[in-house]
Coordinates of C-alpha atoms and ligand atoms in Angstrom, one line a residue:
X1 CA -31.1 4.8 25.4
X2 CA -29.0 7.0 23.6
X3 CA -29.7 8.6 20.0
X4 CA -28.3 11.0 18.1
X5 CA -29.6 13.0 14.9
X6 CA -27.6 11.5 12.4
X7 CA -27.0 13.8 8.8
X8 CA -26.4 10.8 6.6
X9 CA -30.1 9.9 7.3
X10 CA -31.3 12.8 8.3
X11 CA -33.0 11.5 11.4
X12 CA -33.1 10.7 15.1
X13 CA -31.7 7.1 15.8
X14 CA -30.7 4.7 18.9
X15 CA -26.5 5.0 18.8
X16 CA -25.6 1.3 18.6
X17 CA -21.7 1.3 18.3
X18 CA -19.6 -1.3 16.9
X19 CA -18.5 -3.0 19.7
X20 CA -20.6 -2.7 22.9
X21 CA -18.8 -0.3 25.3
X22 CA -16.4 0.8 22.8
X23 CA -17.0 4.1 20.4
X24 CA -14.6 5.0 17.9
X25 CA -15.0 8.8 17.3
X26 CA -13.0 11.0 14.0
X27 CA -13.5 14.8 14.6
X28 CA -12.3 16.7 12.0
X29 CA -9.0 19.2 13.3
X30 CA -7.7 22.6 12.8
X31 CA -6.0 24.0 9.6
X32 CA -3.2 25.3 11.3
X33 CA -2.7 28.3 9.1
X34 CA -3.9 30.5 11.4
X35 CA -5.1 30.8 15.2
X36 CA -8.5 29.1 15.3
X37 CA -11.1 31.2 16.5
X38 CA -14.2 31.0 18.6
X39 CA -16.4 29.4 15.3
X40 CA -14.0 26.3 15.7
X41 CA -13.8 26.4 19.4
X42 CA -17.9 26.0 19.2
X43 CA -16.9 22.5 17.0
X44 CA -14.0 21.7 19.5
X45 CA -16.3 22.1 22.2
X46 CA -19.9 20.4 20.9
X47 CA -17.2 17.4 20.5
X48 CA -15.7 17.3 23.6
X49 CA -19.1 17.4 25.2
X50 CA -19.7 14.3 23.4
X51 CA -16.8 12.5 24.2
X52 CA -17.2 13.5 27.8
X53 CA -20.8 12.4 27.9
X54 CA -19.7 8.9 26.4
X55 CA -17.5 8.4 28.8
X56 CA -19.7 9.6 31.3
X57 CA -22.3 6.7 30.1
X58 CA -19.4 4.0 30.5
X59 CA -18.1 3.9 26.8
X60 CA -14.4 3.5 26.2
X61 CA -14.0 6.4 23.7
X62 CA -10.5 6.1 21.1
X63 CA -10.8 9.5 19.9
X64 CA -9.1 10.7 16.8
X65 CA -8.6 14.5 15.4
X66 CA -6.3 15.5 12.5
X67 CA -4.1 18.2 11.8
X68 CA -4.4 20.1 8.7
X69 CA -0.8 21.0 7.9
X70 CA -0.5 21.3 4.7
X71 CA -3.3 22.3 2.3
X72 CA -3.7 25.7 -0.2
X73 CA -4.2 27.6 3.1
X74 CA -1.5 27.0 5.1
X75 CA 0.8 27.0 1.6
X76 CA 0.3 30.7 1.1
X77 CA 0.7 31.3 4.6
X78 CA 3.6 30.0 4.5
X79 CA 4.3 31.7 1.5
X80 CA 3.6 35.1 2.8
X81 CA 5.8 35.3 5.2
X82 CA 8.5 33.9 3.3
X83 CA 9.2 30.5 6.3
X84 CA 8.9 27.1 5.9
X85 CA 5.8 25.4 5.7
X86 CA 6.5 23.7 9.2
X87 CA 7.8 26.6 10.5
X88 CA 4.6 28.1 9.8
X89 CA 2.3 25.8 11.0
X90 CA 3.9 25.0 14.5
X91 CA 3.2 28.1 15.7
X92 CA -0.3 27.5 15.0
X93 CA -0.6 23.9 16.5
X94 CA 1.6 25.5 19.3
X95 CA -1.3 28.0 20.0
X96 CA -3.9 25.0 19.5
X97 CA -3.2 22.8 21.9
X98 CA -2.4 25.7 24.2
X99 CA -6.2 26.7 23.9
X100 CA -7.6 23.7 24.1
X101 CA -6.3 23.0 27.3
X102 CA -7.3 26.1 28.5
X103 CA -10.8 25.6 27.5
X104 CA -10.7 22.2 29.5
X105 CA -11.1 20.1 26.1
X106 CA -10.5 15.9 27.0
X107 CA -7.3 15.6 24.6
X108 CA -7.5 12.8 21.7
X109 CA -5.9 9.6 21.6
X110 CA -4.2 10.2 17.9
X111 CA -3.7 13.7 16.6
X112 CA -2.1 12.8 13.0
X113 CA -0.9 15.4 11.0
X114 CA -1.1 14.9 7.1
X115 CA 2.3 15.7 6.5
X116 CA 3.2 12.7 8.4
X117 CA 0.8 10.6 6.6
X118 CA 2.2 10.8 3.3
X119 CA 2.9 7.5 2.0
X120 CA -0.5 6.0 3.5
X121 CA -2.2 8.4 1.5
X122 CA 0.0 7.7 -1.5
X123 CA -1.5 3.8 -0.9
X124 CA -4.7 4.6 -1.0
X125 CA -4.8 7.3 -4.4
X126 CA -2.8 4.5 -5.9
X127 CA -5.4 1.7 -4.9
X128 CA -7.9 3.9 -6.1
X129 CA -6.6 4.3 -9.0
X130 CA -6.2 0.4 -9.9
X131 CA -10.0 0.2 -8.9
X132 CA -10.7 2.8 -11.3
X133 CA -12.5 5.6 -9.1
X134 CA -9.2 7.7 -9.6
X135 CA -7.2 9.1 -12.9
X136 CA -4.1 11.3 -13.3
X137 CA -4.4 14.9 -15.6
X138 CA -1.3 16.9 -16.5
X139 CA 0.2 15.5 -13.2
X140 CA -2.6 15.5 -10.3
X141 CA -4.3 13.3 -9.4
X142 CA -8.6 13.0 -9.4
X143 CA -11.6 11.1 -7.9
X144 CA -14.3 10.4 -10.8
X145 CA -17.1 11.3 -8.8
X146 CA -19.5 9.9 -11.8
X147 CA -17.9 6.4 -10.6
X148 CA -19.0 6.5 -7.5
X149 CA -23.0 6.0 -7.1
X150 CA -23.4 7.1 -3.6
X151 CA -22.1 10.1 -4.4
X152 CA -24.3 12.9 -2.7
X153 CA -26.0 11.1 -0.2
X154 CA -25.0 12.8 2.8
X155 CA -25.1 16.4 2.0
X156 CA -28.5 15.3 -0.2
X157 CA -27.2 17.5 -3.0
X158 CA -28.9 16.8 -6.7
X159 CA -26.4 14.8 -8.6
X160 CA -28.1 16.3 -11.5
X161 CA -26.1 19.1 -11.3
X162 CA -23.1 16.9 -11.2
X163 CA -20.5 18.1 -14.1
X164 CA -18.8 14.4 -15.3
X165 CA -15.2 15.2 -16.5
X166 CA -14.8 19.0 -14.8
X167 CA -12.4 19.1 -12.4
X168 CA -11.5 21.2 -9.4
X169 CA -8.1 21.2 -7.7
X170 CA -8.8 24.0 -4.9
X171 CA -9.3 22.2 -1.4
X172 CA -12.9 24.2 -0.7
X173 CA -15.4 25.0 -3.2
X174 CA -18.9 25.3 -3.1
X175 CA -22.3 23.0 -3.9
X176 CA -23.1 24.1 -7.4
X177 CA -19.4 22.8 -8.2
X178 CA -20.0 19.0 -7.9
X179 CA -17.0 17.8 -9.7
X180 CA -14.2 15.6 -9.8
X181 CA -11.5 16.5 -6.8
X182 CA -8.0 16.4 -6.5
X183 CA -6.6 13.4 -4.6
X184 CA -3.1 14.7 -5.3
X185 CA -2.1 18.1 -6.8
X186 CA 1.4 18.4 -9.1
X187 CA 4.2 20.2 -8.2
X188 CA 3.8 23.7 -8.6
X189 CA 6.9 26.5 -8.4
X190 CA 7.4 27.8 -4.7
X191 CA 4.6 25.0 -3.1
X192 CA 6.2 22.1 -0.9
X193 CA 6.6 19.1 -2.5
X194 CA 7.0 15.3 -2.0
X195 CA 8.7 12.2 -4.5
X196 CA 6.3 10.0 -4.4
X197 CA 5.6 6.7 -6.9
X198 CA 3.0 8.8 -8.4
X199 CA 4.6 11.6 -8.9
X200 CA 6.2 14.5 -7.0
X201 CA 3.1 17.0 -5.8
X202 CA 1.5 17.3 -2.8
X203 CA -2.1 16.1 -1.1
X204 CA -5.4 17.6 -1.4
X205 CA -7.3 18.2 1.7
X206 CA -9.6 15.1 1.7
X207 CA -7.7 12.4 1.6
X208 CA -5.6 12.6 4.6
X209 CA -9.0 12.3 7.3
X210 CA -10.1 9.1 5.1
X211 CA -6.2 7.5 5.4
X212 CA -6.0 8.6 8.9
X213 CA -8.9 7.4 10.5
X214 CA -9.0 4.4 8.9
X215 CA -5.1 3.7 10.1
X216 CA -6.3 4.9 13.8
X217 CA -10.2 3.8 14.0
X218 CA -10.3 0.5 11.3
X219 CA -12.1 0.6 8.2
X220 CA -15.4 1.4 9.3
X221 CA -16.1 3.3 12.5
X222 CA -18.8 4.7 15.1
X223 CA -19.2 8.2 14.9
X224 CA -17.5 11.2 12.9
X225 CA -18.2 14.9 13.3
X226 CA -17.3 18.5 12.3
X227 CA -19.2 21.8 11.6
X228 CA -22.2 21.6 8.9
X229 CA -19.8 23.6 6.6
X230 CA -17.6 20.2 6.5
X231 CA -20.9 18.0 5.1
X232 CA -19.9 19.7 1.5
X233 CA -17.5 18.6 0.2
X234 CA -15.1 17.3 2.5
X235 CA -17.2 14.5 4.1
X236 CA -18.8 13.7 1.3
X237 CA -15.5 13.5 -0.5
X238 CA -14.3 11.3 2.6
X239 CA -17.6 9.2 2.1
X240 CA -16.3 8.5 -1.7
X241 CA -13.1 7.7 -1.1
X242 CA -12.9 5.1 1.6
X243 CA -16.0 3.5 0.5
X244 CA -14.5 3.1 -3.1
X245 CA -11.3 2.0 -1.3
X246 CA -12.4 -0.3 1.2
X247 CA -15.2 -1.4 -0.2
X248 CA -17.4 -0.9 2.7
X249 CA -19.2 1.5 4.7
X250 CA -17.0 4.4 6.2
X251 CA -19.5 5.6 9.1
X252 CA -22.5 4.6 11.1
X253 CA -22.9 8.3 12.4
X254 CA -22.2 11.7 11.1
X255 CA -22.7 14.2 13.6
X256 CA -22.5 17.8 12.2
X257 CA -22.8 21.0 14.8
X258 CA -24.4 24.7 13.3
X259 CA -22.3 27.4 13.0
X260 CA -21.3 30.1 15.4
X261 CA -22.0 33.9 14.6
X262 CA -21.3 36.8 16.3
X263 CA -23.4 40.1 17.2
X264 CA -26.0 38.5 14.6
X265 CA -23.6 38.2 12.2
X266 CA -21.3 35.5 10.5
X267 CA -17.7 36.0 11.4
X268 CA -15.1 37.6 9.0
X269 CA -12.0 38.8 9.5
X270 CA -12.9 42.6 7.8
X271 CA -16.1 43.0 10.3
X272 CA -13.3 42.3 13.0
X273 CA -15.5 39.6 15.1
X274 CA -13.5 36.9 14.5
X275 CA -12.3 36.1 18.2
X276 CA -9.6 33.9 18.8
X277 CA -8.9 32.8 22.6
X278 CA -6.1 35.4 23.1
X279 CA -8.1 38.4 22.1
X280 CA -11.2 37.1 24.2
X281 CA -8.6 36.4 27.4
X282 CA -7.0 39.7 27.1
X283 CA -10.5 41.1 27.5
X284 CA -10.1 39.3 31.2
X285 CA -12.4 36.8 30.2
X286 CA -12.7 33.7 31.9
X287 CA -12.3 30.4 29.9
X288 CA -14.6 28.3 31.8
X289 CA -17.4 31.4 31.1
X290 CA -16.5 31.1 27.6
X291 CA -16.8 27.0 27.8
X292 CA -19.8 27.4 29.8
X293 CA -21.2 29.6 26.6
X294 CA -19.5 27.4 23.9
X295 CA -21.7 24.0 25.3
X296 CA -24.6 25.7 26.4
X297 CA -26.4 26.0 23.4
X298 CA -27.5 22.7 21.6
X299 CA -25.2 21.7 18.9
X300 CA -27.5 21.8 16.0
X301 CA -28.6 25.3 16.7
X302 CA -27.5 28.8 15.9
X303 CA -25.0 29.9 18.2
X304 CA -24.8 33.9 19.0
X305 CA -21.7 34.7 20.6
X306 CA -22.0 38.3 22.4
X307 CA -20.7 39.8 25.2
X308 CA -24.3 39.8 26.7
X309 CA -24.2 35.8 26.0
X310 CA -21.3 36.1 27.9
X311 CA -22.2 37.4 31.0
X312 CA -25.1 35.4 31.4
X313 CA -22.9 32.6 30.7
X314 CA -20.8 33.8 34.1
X315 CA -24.3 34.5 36.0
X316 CA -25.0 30.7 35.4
X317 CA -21.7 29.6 36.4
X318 CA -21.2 31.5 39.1
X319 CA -24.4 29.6 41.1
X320 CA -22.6 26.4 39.9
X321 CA -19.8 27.9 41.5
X322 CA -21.3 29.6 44.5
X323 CA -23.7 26.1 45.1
X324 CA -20.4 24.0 45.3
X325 CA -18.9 26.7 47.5
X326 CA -21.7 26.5 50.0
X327 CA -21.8 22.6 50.0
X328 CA -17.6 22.8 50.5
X329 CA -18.2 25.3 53.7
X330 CA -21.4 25.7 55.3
X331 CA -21.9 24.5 58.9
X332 CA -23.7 21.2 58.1
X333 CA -24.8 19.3 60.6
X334 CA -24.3 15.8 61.3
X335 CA -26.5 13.6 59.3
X336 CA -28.9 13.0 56.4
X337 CA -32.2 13.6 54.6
X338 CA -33.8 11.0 52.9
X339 CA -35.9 13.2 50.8
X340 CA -32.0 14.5 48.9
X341 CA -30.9 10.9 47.9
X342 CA -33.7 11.3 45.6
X343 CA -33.4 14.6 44.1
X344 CA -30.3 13.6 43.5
X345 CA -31.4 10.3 42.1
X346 CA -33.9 12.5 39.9
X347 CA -31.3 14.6 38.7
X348 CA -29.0 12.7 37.4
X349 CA -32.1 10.6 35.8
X350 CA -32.7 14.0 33.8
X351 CA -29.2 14.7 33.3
X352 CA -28.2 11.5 31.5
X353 CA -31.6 11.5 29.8
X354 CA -31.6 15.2 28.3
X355 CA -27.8 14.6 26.9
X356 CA -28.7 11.1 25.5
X357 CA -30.9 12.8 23.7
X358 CA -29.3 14.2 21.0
X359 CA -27.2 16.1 23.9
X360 CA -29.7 18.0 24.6
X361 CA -27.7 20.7 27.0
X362 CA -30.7 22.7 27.9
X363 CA -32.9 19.6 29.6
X364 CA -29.5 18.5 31.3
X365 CA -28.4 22.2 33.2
X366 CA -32.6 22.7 33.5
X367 CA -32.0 19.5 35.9
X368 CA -29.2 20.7 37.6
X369 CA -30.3 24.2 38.0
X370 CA -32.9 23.3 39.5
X371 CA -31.6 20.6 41.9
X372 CA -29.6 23.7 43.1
X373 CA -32.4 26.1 43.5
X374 CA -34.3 23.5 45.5
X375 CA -31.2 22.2 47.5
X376 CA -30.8 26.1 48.2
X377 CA -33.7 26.6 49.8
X378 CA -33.4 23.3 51.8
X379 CA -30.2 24.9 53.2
X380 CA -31.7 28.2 53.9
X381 CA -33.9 26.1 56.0
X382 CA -31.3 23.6 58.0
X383 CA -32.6 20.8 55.9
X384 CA -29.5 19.9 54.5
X385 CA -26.6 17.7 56.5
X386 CA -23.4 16.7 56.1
X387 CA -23.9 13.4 54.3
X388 CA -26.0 15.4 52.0
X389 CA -23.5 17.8 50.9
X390 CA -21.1 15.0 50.3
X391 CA -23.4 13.0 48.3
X392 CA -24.4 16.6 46.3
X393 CA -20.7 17.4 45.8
X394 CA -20.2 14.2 44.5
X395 CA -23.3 14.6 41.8
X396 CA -21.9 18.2 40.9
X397 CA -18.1 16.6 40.4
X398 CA -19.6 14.2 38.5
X399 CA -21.5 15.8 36.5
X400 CA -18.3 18.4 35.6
X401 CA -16.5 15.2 34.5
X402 CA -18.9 16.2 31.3
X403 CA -19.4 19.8 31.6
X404 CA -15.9 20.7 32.7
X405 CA -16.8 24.4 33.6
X406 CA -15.9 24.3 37.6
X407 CA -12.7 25.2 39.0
X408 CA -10.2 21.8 40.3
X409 CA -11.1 20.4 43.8
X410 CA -8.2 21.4 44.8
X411 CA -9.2 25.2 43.9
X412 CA -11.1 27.7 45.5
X413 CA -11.1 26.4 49.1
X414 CA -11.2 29.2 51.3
X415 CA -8.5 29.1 54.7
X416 CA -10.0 28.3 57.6
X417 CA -9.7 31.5 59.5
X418 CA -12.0 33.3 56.8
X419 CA -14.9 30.7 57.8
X420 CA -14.4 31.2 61.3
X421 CA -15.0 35.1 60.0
X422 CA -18.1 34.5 58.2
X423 CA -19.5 32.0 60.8
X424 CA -18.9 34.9 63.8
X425 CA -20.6 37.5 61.2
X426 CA -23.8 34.9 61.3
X427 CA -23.5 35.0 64.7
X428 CA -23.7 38.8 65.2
X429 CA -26.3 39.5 62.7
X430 CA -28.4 36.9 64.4
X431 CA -27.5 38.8 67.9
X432 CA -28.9 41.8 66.0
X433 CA -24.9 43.5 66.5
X434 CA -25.2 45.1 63.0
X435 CA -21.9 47.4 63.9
X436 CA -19.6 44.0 64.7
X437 CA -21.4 42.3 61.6
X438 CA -20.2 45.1 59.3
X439 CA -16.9 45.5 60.5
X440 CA -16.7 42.0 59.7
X441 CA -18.1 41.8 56.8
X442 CA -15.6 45.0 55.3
X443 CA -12.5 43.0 56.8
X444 CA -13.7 40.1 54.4
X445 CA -14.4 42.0 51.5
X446 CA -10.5 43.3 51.8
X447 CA -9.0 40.2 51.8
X448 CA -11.3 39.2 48.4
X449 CA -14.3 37.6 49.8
X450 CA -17.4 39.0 49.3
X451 CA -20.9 38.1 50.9
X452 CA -24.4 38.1 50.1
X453 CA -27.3 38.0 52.1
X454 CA -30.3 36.3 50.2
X455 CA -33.5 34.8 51.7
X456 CA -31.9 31.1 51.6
X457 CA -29.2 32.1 54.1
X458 CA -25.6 33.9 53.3
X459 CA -23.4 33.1 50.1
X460 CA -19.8 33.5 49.5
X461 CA -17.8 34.5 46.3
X462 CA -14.2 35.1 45.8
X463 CA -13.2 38.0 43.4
X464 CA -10.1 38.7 42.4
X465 CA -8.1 41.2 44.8
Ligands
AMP1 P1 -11.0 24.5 9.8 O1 -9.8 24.8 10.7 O2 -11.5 25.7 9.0 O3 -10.8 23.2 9.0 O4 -12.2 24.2 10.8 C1 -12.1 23.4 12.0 C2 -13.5 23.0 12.5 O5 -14.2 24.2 12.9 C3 -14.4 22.3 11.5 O6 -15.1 21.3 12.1 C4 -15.3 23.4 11.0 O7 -16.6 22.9 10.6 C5 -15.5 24.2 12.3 N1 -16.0 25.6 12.1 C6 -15.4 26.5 11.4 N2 -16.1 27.7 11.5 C7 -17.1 27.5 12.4 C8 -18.1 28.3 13.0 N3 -18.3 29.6 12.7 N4 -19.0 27.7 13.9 C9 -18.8 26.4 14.2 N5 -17.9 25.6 13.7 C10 -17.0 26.1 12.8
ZN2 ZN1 -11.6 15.9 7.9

């Protein structure tokens, strides 16, 4: 059974999607008005974990994420520099997608960009407006929250505060502001601008996630996600306006992940800890460490990104790395051990148990950590063969299908030669030729491979020459 906490209720509860085997997902994209930085990467990440686990579990996942290219943000920008809008914001999906893929996220199905979307979005203000949830003032365009009875219901604010009539027309604004929003802003001197049937103006933020996942996922959908600092107000502005539109229910799960902080400390651009990927990989860091990091941590918790974080984050990954390396070229001999079908049995029990559970990361690498400490010391002790370390390469593979922190098969396979090297330094250290195992062992080192002796036998690591 799977089950996720689910905001709108505010409990645990069994995930039953629409159709059986199929899950619809809507995560919440970039505004590309600058490079995102590690906060959204922690978002990006919690959801790709998801999506990977899903498929892991044998769901067909149509995964949809937006781009935010046009809103007050990305209009100053813009503005700023003196550019077009769309000059602007390629540079900034450019960069996206480009760190994305370096951080190994599953790409979407659908990434719609609002600009794009226009006259859908003109459908829907216009349809809200004959229902009478929406109203035009001096040229934009509102939602009447006051019409809308569910209003509040997943961010569990107190509609007495709510201010009937007052209106807001910025795209973010805080809880103590619960009043009506703009659906569509009038033309303004200097700000883009588009001739549509109601007018020429532009979008506000909302309604382009509630026109574009309904195009892409239907009407209602499985599962919809962001950080917690989307609940208020853009989901619950979502919420209002597709359920006013289409009359039903927009969601059956809102999944929303904590925020990221650095050092202790929420990110800003004047404490200068607001990473993006290129200032992190220009420290040399390695993606995968900074994926590892990213997933690591359970969604709904705190996440403190530090350096420290960091290297433990490597320290982890590197006995992924080093276990995989060992299974790849240790001298295995022929055959099998009954007792490692079911540790791997157990394992991937625990795996599959701890992340349908809320994705609980921690129970699912606490299984797999130990799997490889225990395999380890079967190894150390010649009590692993070589259908063994097939069938445990096979669980670690598969299990990376969700974590996606390992290097490609087709990576890190050391030549031939270099294991013959390593085997004949076994050899002379067990013929007690200290002097031959040494020399080796130097050679080795120069040509990037280091060892380790440990109780459990010799390991290998590559570094970087
Ligand atoms: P934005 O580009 O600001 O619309 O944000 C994109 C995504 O990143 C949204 O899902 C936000 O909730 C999420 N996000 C922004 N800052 C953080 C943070 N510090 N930690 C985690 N998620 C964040
Ligand atoms: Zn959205």
């Amino acid at each position: 059974m799977i089950r996720f906490f689910n905001t709108l209720s505010g409990k645990l509860e069994p995930f039953h999607p629409l159709k059986k085997g199929e899950v619809k997902l809507y995560t919440c994209g970039p505004t590309v008005y600058d490079h995102a930085h590690i906060g959204n990467f922690r978002a990006y990440a919690f959801e790709d974990l998801l999506k990977r686990f899903l498929v892991f579990m044998g769901y067909k996942v149509t995964h949809v994420m937006n781009i935010t290219d046009v809103d007050d943000k990305t209009i100053k920008g813009a503005h700023s520099e003196g550019i077009s809008l769309q000059e602007y914001t390629k540079k900034y999906i450019d960069s996206f997608f480009k760190d994305i893929d370096t951080l190994r996220m599953a790409r979407a199905d659908h990434y719609p960009r609002a600009t794009e979307h226009i006259p859908e979005m003109i459908q829907m203000i216009k349809g809200l407006m004959e229902k009478g949830y929406a109203y035009a003032k001096d040229g934009s365009i509102y939602f009447s929250i006051a019409k809308f009875p569910n209003y509040g219901r997943l961010s569990k604010i107190n509609l007495k505060e709510l201010k009937p009539g007052e209106r807001v027309e910025l795209d973010e604004y805080e809880k103590d502001n619960i009043i009506d929003f703009a659906l569509w802003k009038h033309k303004k001197e200097g700000e883009p601008f588009w001739e549509t049937e109601v007018g020429p103006g532009r979008p506000g933020w909302h309604i382009e996630c509630s026109v574009m996942s309904s195009k892409y996922l239907g009407e209602t959908f499985d599962i919809h996600c962001g950080g917690t600092d989307n609940i208020f107000p853009h989901h619950e502005n979502e919420i209002a306006q597709s359920e006013a539109y289409f009359g039903k229910k927009f969601v059956n799960y809102w999944l929303h992940c904590r925020h990221l902080i650095v050092d202790g400390e929420k990110m800003s651009k004047s404490l200068g800890n607001q990473y993006t990927m290129r200032d992190l990989l220009e420290k040399n860091i390695d993606p995968l460490v900074i994926r590892f990091l990213l997933i690591s941590t359970h969604y709904r918790k705190m996440l403190n990104f530090t350096f420290k974080a960091l290297e433990q984050a490597s320290a982890s990954l590197g006995r992924m790395k080093d276990f995989l390396y060992e299974l790849k070229n240790h001298p295995f001999k022929n055959g099998e051990n009954k007792n490692v079908a079911q540790i791997i049995e157990k394992t991937r029990k625990n795996f599959a148990e701890g992340l349908g559970d809320d994705l609980n990361i921690s129970v699912a690498l606490r299984a797999l950590f130990e799997m490889i400490r225990k395999v380890n010391s079967f190894i150390g002790k010649g009590k692993i063969f070589k259908k063994d370390a097939e069938n445990l390469t096979d669980l670690i593979r598969c299990f990376d299908t969700v974590l996606a922190v390992l290097p490609e098969e087709k990576e890190d396979i050391l030549p031939e030669e270099i294991m013959i090297k390593i085997n004949e330094r076994e050899k002379a250290r067990r013929d007690r030729n200290f002097e031959l195992a040494d020399r080796i062992r130097d050679q080795l080192a120069k040509e990037g491979i280091v060892l380790e002796d440990t109780k459990d036998g010799v390991r290998w690591k590559k570094v970087r020459t």
